[in-house]
Coordinates of C-alpha atoms in Angstrom, one line a residue:
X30 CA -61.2 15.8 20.2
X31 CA -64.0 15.7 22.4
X32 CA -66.4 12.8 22.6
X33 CA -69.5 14.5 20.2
X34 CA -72.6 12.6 18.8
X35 CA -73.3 13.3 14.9
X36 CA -76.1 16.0 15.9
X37 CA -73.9 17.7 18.0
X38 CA -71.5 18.3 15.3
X39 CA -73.9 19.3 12.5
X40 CA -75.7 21.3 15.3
X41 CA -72.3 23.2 15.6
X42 CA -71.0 23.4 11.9
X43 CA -74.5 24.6 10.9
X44 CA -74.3 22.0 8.6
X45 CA -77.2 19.1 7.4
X46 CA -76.3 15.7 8.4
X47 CA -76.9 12.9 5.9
X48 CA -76.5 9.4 6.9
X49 CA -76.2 7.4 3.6
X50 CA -75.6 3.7 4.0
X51 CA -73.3 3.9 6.9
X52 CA -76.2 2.4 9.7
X53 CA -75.3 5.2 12.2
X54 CA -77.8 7.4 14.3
X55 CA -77.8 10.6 15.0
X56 CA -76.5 9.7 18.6
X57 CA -73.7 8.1 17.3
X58 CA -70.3 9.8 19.0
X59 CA -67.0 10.7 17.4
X60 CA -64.0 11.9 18.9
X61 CA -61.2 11.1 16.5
X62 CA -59.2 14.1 15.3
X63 CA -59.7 16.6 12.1
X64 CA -58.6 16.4 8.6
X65 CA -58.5 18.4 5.1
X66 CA -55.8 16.4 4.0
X67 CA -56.8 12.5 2.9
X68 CA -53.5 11.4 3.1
X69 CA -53.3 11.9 6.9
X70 CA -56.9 10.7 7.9
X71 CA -56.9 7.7 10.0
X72 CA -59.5 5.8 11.6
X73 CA -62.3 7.2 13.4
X74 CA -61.4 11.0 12.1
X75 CA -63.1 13.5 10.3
X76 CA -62.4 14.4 6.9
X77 CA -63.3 18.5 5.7
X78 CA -63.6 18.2 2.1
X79 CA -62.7 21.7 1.2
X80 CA -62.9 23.1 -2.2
X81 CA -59.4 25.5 -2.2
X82 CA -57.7 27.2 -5.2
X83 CA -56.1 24.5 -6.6
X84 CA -57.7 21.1 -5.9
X85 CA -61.3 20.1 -4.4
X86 CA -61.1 18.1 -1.3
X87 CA -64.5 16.1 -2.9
X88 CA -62.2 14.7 -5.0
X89 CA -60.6 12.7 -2.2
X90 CA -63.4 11.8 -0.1
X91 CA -63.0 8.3 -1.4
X92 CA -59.5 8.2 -0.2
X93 CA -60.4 9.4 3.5
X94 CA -63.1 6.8 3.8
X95 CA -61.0 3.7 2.7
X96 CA -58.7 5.0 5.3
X97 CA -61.1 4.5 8.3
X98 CA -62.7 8.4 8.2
X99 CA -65.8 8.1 10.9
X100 CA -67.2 11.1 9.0
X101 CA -67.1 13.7 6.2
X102 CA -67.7 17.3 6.1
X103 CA -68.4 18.4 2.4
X104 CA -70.2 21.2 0.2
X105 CA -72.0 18.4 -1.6
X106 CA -73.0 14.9 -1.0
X107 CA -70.5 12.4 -1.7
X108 CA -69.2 9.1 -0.6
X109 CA -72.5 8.2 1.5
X110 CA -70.5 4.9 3.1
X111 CA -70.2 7.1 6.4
X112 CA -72.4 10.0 7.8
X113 CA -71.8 13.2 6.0
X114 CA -72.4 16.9 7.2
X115 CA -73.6 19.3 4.3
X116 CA -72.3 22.8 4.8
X117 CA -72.4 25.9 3.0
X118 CA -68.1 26.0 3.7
X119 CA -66.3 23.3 4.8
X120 CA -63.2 25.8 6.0
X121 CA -65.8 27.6 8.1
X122 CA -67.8 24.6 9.4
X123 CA -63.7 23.7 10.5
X124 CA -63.7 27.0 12.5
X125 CA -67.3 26.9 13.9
X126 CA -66.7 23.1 15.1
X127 CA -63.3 24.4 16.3
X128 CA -65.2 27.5 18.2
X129 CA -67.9 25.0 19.9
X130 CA -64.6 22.6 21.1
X131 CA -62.8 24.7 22.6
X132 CA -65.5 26.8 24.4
X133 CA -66.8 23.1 25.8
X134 CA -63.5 22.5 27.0
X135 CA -62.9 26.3 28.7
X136 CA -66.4 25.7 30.4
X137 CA -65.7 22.4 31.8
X138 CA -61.8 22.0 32.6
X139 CA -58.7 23.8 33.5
X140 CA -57.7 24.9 30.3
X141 CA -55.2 27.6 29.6
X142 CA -55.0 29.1 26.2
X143 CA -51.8 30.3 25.0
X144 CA -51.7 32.4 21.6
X145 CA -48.6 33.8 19.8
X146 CA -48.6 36.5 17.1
X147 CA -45.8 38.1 15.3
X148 CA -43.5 38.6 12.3
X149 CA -41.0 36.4 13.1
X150 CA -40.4 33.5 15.8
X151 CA -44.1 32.5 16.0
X152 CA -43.0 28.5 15.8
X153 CA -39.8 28.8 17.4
X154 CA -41.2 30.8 20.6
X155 CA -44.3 27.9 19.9
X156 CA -42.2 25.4 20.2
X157 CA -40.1 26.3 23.8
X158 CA -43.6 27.4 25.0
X159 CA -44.6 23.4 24.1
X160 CA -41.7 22.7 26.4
X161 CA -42.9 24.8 29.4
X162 CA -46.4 23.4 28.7
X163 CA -45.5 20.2 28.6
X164 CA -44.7 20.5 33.0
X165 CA -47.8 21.4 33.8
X166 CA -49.8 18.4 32.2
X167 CA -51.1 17.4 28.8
X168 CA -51.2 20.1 26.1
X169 CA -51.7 20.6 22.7
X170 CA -49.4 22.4 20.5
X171 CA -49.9 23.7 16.6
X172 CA -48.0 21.2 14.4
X173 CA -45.8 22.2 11.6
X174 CA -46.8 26.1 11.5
X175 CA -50.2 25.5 11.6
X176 CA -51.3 28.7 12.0
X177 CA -54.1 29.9 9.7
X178 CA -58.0 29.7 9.6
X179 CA -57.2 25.7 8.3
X180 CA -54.0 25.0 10.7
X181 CA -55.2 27.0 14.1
X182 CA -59.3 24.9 13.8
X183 CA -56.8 21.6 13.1
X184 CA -54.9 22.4 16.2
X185 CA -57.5 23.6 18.6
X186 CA -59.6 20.2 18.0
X187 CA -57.0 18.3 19.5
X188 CA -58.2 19.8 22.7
X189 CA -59.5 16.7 24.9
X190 CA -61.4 17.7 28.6
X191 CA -57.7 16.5 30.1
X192 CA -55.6 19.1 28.2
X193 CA -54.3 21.7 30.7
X194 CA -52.5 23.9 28.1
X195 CA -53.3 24.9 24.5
X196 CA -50.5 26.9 22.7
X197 CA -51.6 28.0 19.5
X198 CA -49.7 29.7 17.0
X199 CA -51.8 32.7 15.1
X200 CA -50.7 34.1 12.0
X201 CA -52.3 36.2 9.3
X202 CA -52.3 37.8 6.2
X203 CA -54.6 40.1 6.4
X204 CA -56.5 42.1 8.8
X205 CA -59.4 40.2 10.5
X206 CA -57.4 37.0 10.6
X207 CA -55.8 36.7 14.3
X208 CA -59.3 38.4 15.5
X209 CA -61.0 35.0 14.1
X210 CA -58.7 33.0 15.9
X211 CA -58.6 34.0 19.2
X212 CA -62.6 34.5 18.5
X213 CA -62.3 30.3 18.3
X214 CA -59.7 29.9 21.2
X215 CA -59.6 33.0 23.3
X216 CA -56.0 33.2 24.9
X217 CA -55.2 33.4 28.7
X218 CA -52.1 34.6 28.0
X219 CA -51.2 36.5 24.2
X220 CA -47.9 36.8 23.0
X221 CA -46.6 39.3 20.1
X222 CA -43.2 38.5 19.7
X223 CA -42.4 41.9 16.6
X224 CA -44.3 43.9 13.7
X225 CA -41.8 44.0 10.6
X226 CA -42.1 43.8 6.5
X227 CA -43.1 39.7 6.7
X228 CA -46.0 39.3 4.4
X229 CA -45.7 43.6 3.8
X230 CA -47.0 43.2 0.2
X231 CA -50.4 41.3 1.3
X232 CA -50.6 43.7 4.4
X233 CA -50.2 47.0 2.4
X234 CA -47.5 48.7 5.2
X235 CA -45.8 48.6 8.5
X236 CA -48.9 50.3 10.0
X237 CA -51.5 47.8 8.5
X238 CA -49.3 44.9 10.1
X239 CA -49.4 46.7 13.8
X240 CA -53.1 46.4 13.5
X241 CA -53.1 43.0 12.6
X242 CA -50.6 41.9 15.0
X243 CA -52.7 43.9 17.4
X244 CA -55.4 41.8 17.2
X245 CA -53.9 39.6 19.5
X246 CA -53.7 41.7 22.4
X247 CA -57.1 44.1 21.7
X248 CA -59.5 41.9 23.1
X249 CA -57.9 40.4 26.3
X250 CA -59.6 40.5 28.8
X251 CA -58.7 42.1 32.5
X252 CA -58.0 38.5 33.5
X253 CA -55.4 37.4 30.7
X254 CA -52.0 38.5 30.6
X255 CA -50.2 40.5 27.2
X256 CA -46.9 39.3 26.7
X257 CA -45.2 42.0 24.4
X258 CA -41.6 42.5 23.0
X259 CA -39.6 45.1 25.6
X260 CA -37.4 45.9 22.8
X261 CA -39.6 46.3 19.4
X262 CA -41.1 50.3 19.3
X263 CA -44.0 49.0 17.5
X264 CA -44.6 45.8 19.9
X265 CA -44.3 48.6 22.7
X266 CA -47.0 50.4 21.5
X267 CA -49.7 48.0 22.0
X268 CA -50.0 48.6 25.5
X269 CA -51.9 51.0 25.0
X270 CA -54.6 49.0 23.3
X271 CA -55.3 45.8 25.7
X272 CA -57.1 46.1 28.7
X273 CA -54.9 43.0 29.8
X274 CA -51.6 43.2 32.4
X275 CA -48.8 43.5 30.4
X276 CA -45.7 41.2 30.9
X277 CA -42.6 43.0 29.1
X278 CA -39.7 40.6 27.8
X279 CA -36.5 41.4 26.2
X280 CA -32.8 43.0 26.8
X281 CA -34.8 46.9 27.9
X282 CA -33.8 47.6 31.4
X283 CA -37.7 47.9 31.9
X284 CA -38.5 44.3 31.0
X285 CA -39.8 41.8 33.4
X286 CA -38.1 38.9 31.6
X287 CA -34.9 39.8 30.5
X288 CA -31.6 38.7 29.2
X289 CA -28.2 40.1 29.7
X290 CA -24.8 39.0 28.8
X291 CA -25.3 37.3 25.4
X292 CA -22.6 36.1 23.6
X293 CA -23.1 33.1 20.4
X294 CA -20.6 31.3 18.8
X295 CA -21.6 27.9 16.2
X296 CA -22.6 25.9 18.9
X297 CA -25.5 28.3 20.5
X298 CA -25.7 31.7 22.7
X299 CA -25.4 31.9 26.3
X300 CA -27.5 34.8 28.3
X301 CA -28.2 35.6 31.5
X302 CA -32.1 35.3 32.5
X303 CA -33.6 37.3 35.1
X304 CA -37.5 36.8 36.0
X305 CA -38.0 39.3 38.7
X306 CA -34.9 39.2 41.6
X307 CA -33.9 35.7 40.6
X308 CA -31.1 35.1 37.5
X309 CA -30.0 31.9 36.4
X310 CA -27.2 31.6 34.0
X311 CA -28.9 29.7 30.3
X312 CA -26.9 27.5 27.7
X313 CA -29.3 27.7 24.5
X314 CA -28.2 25.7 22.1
X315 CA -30.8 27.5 19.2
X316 CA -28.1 29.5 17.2
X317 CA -28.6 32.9 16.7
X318 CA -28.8 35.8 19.1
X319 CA -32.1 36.8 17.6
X320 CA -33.5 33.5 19.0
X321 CA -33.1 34.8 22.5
X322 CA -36.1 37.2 22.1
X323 CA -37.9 34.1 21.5
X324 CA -36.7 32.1 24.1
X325 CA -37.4 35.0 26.2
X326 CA -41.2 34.7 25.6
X327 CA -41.2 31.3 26.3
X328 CA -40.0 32.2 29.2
X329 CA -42.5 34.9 30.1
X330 CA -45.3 32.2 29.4
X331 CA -43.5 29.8 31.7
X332 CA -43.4 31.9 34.2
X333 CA -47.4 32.5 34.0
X334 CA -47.9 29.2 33.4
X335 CA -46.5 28.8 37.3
X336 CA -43.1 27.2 36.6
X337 CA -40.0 28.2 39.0
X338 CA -37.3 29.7 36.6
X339 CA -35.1 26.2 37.4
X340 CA -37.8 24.6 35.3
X341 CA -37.9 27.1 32.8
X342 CA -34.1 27.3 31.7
X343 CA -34.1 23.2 32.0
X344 CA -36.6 23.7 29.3
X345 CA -34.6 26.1 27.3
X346 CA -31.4 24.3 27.4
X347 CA -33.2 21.1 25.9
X348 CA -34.0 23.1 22.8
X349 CA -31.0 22.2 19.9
X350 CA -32.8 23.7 16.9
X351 CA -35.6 26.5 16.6
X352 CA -37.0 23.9 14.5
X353 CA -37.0 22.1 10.9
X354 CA -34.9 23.9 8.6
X355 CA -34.3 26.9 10.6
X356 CA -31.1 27.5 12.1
X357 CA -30.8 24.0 11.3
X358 CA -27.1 23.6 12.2
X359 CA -25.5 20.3 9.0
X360 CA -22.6 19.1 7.2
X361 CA -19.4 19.2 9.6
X362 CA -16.9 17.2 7.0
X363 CA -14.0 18.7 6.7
X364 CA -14.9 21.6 9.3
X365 CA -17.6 22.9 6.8
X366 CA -20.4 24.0 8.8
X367 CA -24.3 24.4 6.8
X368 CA -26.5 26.3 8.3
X369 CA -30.1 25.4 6.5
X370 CA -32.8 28.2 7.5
X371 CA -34.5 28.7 4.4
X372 CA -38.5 27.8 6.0
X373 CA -39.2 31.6 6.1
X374 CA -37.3 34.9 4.9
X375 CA -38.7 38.4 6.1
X376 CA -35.9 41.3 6.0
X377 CA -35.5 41.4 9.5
X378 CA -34.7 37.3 9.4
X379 CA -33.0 37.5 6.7
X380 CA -30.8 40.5 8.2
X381 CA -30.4 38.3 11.7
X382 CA -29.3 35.3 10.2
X383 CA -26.8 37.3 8.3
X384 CA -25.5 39.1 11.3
X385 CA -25.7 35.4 13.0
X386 CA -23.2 33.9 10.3
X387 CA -20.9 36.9 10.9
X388 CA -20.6 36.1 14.2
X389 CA -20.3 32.6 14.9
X390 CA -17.4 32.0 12.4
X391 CA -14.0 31.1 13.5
X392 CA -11.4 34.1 12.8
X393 CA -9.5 32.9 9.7
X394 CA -13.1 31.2 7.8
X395 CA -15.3 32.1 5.3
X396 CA -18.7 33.0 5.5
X397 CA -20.8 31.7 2.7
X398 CA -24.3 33.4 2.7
X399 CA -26.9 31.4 0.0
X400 CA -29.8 33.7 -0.5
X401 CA -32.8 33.0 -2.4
X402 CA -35.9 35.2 -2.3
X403 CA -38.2 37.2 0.2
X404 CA -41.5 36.6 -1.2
X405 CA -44.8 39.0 0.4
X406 CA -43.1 41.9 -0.2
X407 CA -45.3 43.8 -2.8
X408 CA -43.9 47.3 -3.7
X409 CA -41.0 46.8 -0.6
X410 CA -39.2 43.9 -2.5
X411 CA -36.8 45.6 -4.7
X412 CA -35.6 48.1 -2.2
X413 CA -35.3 45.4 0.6
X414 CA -33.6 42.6 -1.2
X415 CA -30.7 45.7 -2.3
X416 CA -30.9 46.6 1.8
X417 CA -29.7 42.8 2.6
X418 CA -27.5 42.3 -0.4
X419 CA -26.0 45.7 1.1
X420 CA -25.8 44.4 4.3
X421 CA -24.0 40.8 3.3
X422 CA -20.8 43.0 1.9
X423 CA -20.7 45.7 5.1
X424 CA -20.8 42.8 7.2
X425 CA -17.7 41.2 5.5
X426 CA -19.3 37.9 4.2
X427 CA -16.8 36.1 2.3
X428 CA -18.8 34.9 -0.7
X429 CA -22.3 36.0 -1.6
X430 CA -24.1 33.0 -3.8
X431 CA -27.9 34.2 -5.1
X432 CA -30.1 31.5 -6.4
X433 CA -33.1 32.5 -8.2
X434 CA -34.5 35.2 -10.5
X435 CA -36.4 36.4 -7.9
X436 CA -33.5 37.6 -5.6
X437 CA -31.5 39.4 -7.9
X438 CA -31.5 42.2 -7.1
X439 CA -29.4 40.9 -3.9
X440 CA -26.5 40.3 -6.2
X441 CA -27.0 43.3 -8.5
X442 CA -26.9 45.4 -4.9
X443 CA -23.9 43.4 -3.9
X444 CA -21.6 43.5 -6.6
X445 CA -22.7 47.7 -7.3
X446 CA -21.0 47.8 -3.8
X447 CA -17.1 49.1 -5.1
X448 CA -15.7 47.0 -1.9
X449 CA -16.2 43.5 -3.3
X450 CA -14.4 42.3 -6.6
X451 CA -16.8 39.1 -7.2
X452 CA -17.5 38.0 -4.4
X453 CA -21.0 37.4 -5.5
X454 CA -22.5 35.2 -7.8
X455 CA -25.9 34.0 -9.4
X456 CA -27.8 31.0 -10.3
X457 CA -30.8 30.8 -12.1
X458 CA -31.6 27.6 -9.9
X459 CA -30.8 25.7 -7.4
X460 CA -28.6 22.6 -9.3
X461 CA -26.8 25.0 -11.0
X462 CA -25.8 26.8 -7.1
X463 CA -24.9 23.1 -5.5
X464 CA -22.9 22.1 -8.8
X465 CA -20.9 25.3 -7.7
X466 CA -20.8 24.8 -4.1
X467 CA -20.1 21.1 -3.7
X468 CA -16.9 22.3 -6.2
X469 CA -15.9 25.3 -4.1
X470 CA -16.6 25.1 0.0
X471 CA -13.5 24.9 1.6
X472 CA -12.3 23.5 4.6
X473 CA -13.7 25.1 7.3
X474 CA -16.3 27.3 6.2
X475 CA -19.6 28.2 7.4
X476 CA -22.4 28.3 5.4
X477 CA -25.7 30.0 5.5
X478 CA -28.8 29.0 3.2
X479 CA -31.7 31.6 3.2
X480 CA -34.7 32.5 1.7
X481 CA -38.5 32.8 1.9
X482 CA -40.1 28.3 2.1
X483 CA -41.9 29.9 -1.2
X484 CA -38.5 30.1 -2.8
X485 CA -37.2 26.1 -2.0
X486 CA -33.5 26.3 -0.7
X487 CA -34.6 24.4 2.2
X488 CA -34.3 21.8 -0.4
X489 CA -30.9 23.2 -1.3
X490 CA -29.9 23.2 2.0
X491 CA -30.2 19.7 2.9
X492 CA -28.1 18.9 -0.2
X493 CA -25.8 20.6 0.9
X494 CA -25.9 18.9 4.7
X495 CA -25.9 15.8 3.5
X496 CA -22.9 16.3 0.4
X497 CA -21.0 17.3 3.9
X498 CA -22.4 15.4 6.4

């Protein structure tokens, strides 16, 4: 963070400071980075005590000061060994501290914000970005998928006067959300990557996720740049609502960043990129051909961001996962192949991965699809888990293994299908599903473990990469 003193920061979270026994002054400065978690404070950071639904950060205000917090933000006095800022919401003091940061930083350095939106991709296509960002100086990128009113504030007070590039990943809900982010970090250059059924049972409907995903793009300015999904209808839609330029990526004919020639197998997808008349040929090593939409944003942002397209596909071919636990490629004893991409499970990832394990597995194999749950689905749940459990028997899966109450109407779906014989099977839980697979992968099969991070197979997964490593 930027070098504040005390009164700046209660100036800017609204907030009262107290200085208890501590011995600073109001002048005193702090410049150590942001926490609402005590167990990653370290010395010389600030520690947000917020209340949430489950535990009260107050509780833990102790812990941050025995490990070296400079100062707390609370709802109500507490350990008075270091200053303290009294606000009336510790999550929105976060934000408004957050707001006054960044704008400091905008106003006195050469700093280019970069935000990305979407159903699905936002930390893969935040993570190649990273890469492009990372050739044109220092930058700060969202950790983890930090990407909420607590994880986007966290992120954008990393922001020092010598970052050049801030990518921040936006997510949401609910409507309002992204709007309150980019209010705190105003992108240069917005990316929506696609508008599908993630999170469908908090948003109420396909239509109330376009205006939320929207959001990104609504308020750009002349100056900033849109950076919006060729190939997704809804995506397409919004360029009607930014008063930004629009840069168009995907496979359309009409996009300015696009790929051609894509063929995948288990060790990545190869595609041609073209960014205006030049085309270079890219070895991605992210499996899946879905991840080529993202890589393709990336690439649009590295290409505003100034760097030649030699730069750009060096930065693509470095990627080898999309990140932790998805498309995670494991195991490889005895030729069996685990897949682990069980972070996050919307139908249209849980549909790509699907199509991805089709794909990839050599003529002769099996394909083992492990499917847990899609959770934010509200009144679509029923009808899409049948859709995929569908789709796993018309795309010739071998074996169909459903863990969890949750998901089963996946195998109720698969084994109505008349074409399978049981070929599907269901566990209540997730010992009971690697009791059965350690027992029952054969030589030589592939293996792909899905569901929403809400549902655990991650956890699953790496069992079963490890059991075959």
């Amino acid at each position: 963070m930027i070098r504040l003193t005390l009164a700046e920061i209660a100036a800017a979270t609204a907030g009262r400071l107290v200085i208890g026994q501590s011995g600073a002054t109001p002048e005193t400065v702090v410049d150590g980075e942001s926490q609402t978690d005590s167990r990653e404070v370290g010395p010389g950071q600030i520690f947000f005590a917020r209340v949430g639904e489950e535990t009260d950060g107050h509780l833990f205000a102790n812990s941050a000061v025995d490990a070296g917090a400079a100062l707390l933000v609370v709802e109500r006095e507490t350990d008075d060994r270091v200053p303290q800022i009294v606000v009336d919401d510790a999550t929105l003091a976060l934000g408004r501290l957050a707001t006054e940061v960044v704008a400091r930083v905008l106003a006195g350095g050469d700093l280019t914000i970069v935000g990305i939106t979407g159903s699905n991709g936002k930390t893969t296509t935040k993570n190649l970005v990273a890469a492009m960002a990372e050739q044109c100086g220092a930058f700060v990128a969202s950790a983890k998928s930090f990407n909420n009113e607590v994880g986007g504030p966290l992120t954008m007070l990393r922001v020092t006067d010598r970052t050049r590039t801030l990518v921040a990943e936006m997510g949401a809900s609910k409507e309002g959300e992204i709007r309150r982010l980019t209010a705190m970090a105003p992108p240069a250059i917005g990316v929506v990557l696609t508008v599908g059924l993630a999170h469908a049972g908090e948003f109420g409907g396909i239509e109330t996720t376009f205006r939320t995903k929207s959001e990104m793009v609504r308020d750009l300015p002349e100056g900033a740049v849109a950076v919006l999904n060729r190939d997704d209808p809804h995506v397409t839609r919004m360029k009607d609502l930014t008063r930004a330029r629009v840069l168009w990526f995907g496979q359309h004919p009409e996009a300015h960043i696009r790929a051609s020639d894509i063929d995948s197998d288990a060790s990545g997808t190869r595609f041609t990129l073209h960014i205006g008349d030049e085309s270079r040929r890219v070895v991605f090593r992210v499996l899946g051909e879905h991840h080529v939409t993202n890589a393709l944003a990336a690439a649009a942002v590295g290409s505003e961001l100034g760097l030649p397209i030699g730069k750009i596909v060096t930065a693509l071919q470095g990627a080898t996962r999309a990140a932790r636990w998805r498309m995670e490629v494991m195991g490889g004893r005895d030729g069996v192949t685990i897949i682990n991409d069980a972070y996050n499970a919307s139908p249209d990832s849980m549909a790509a991965g699907l199509r991805t394990l089709a794909q990839i597995a050599n003529p002769g194999s099996r394909t083992v699809a492990v499917l847990g749950a899609m959770s934010e689905l509200g009144e679509y749940s029923i009808e899409e888990h049948i859709r995929i459990g569908l789709q796993a028997v018309r795309l010739g899966i071998s074996e169909l293994v459903v863990v969890g109450k949750e998901a089963r109407h996946l195998h109720i779906s698969a084994i109505n299908e008349g074409s399978w014989d049981g070929e599907s099977v269901f566990f209540e839980n997730q010992d009971e599903a690697y009791d059965y697979l350690v027992q029952t992968l054969q030589t030589n099969d592939t293996v792909l473990v899905k569901s929403s991070n809400a549902a655990g197979l991650r956890i699953l997964g790496d069992r079963l990469g490890e059991a075959f490593a």
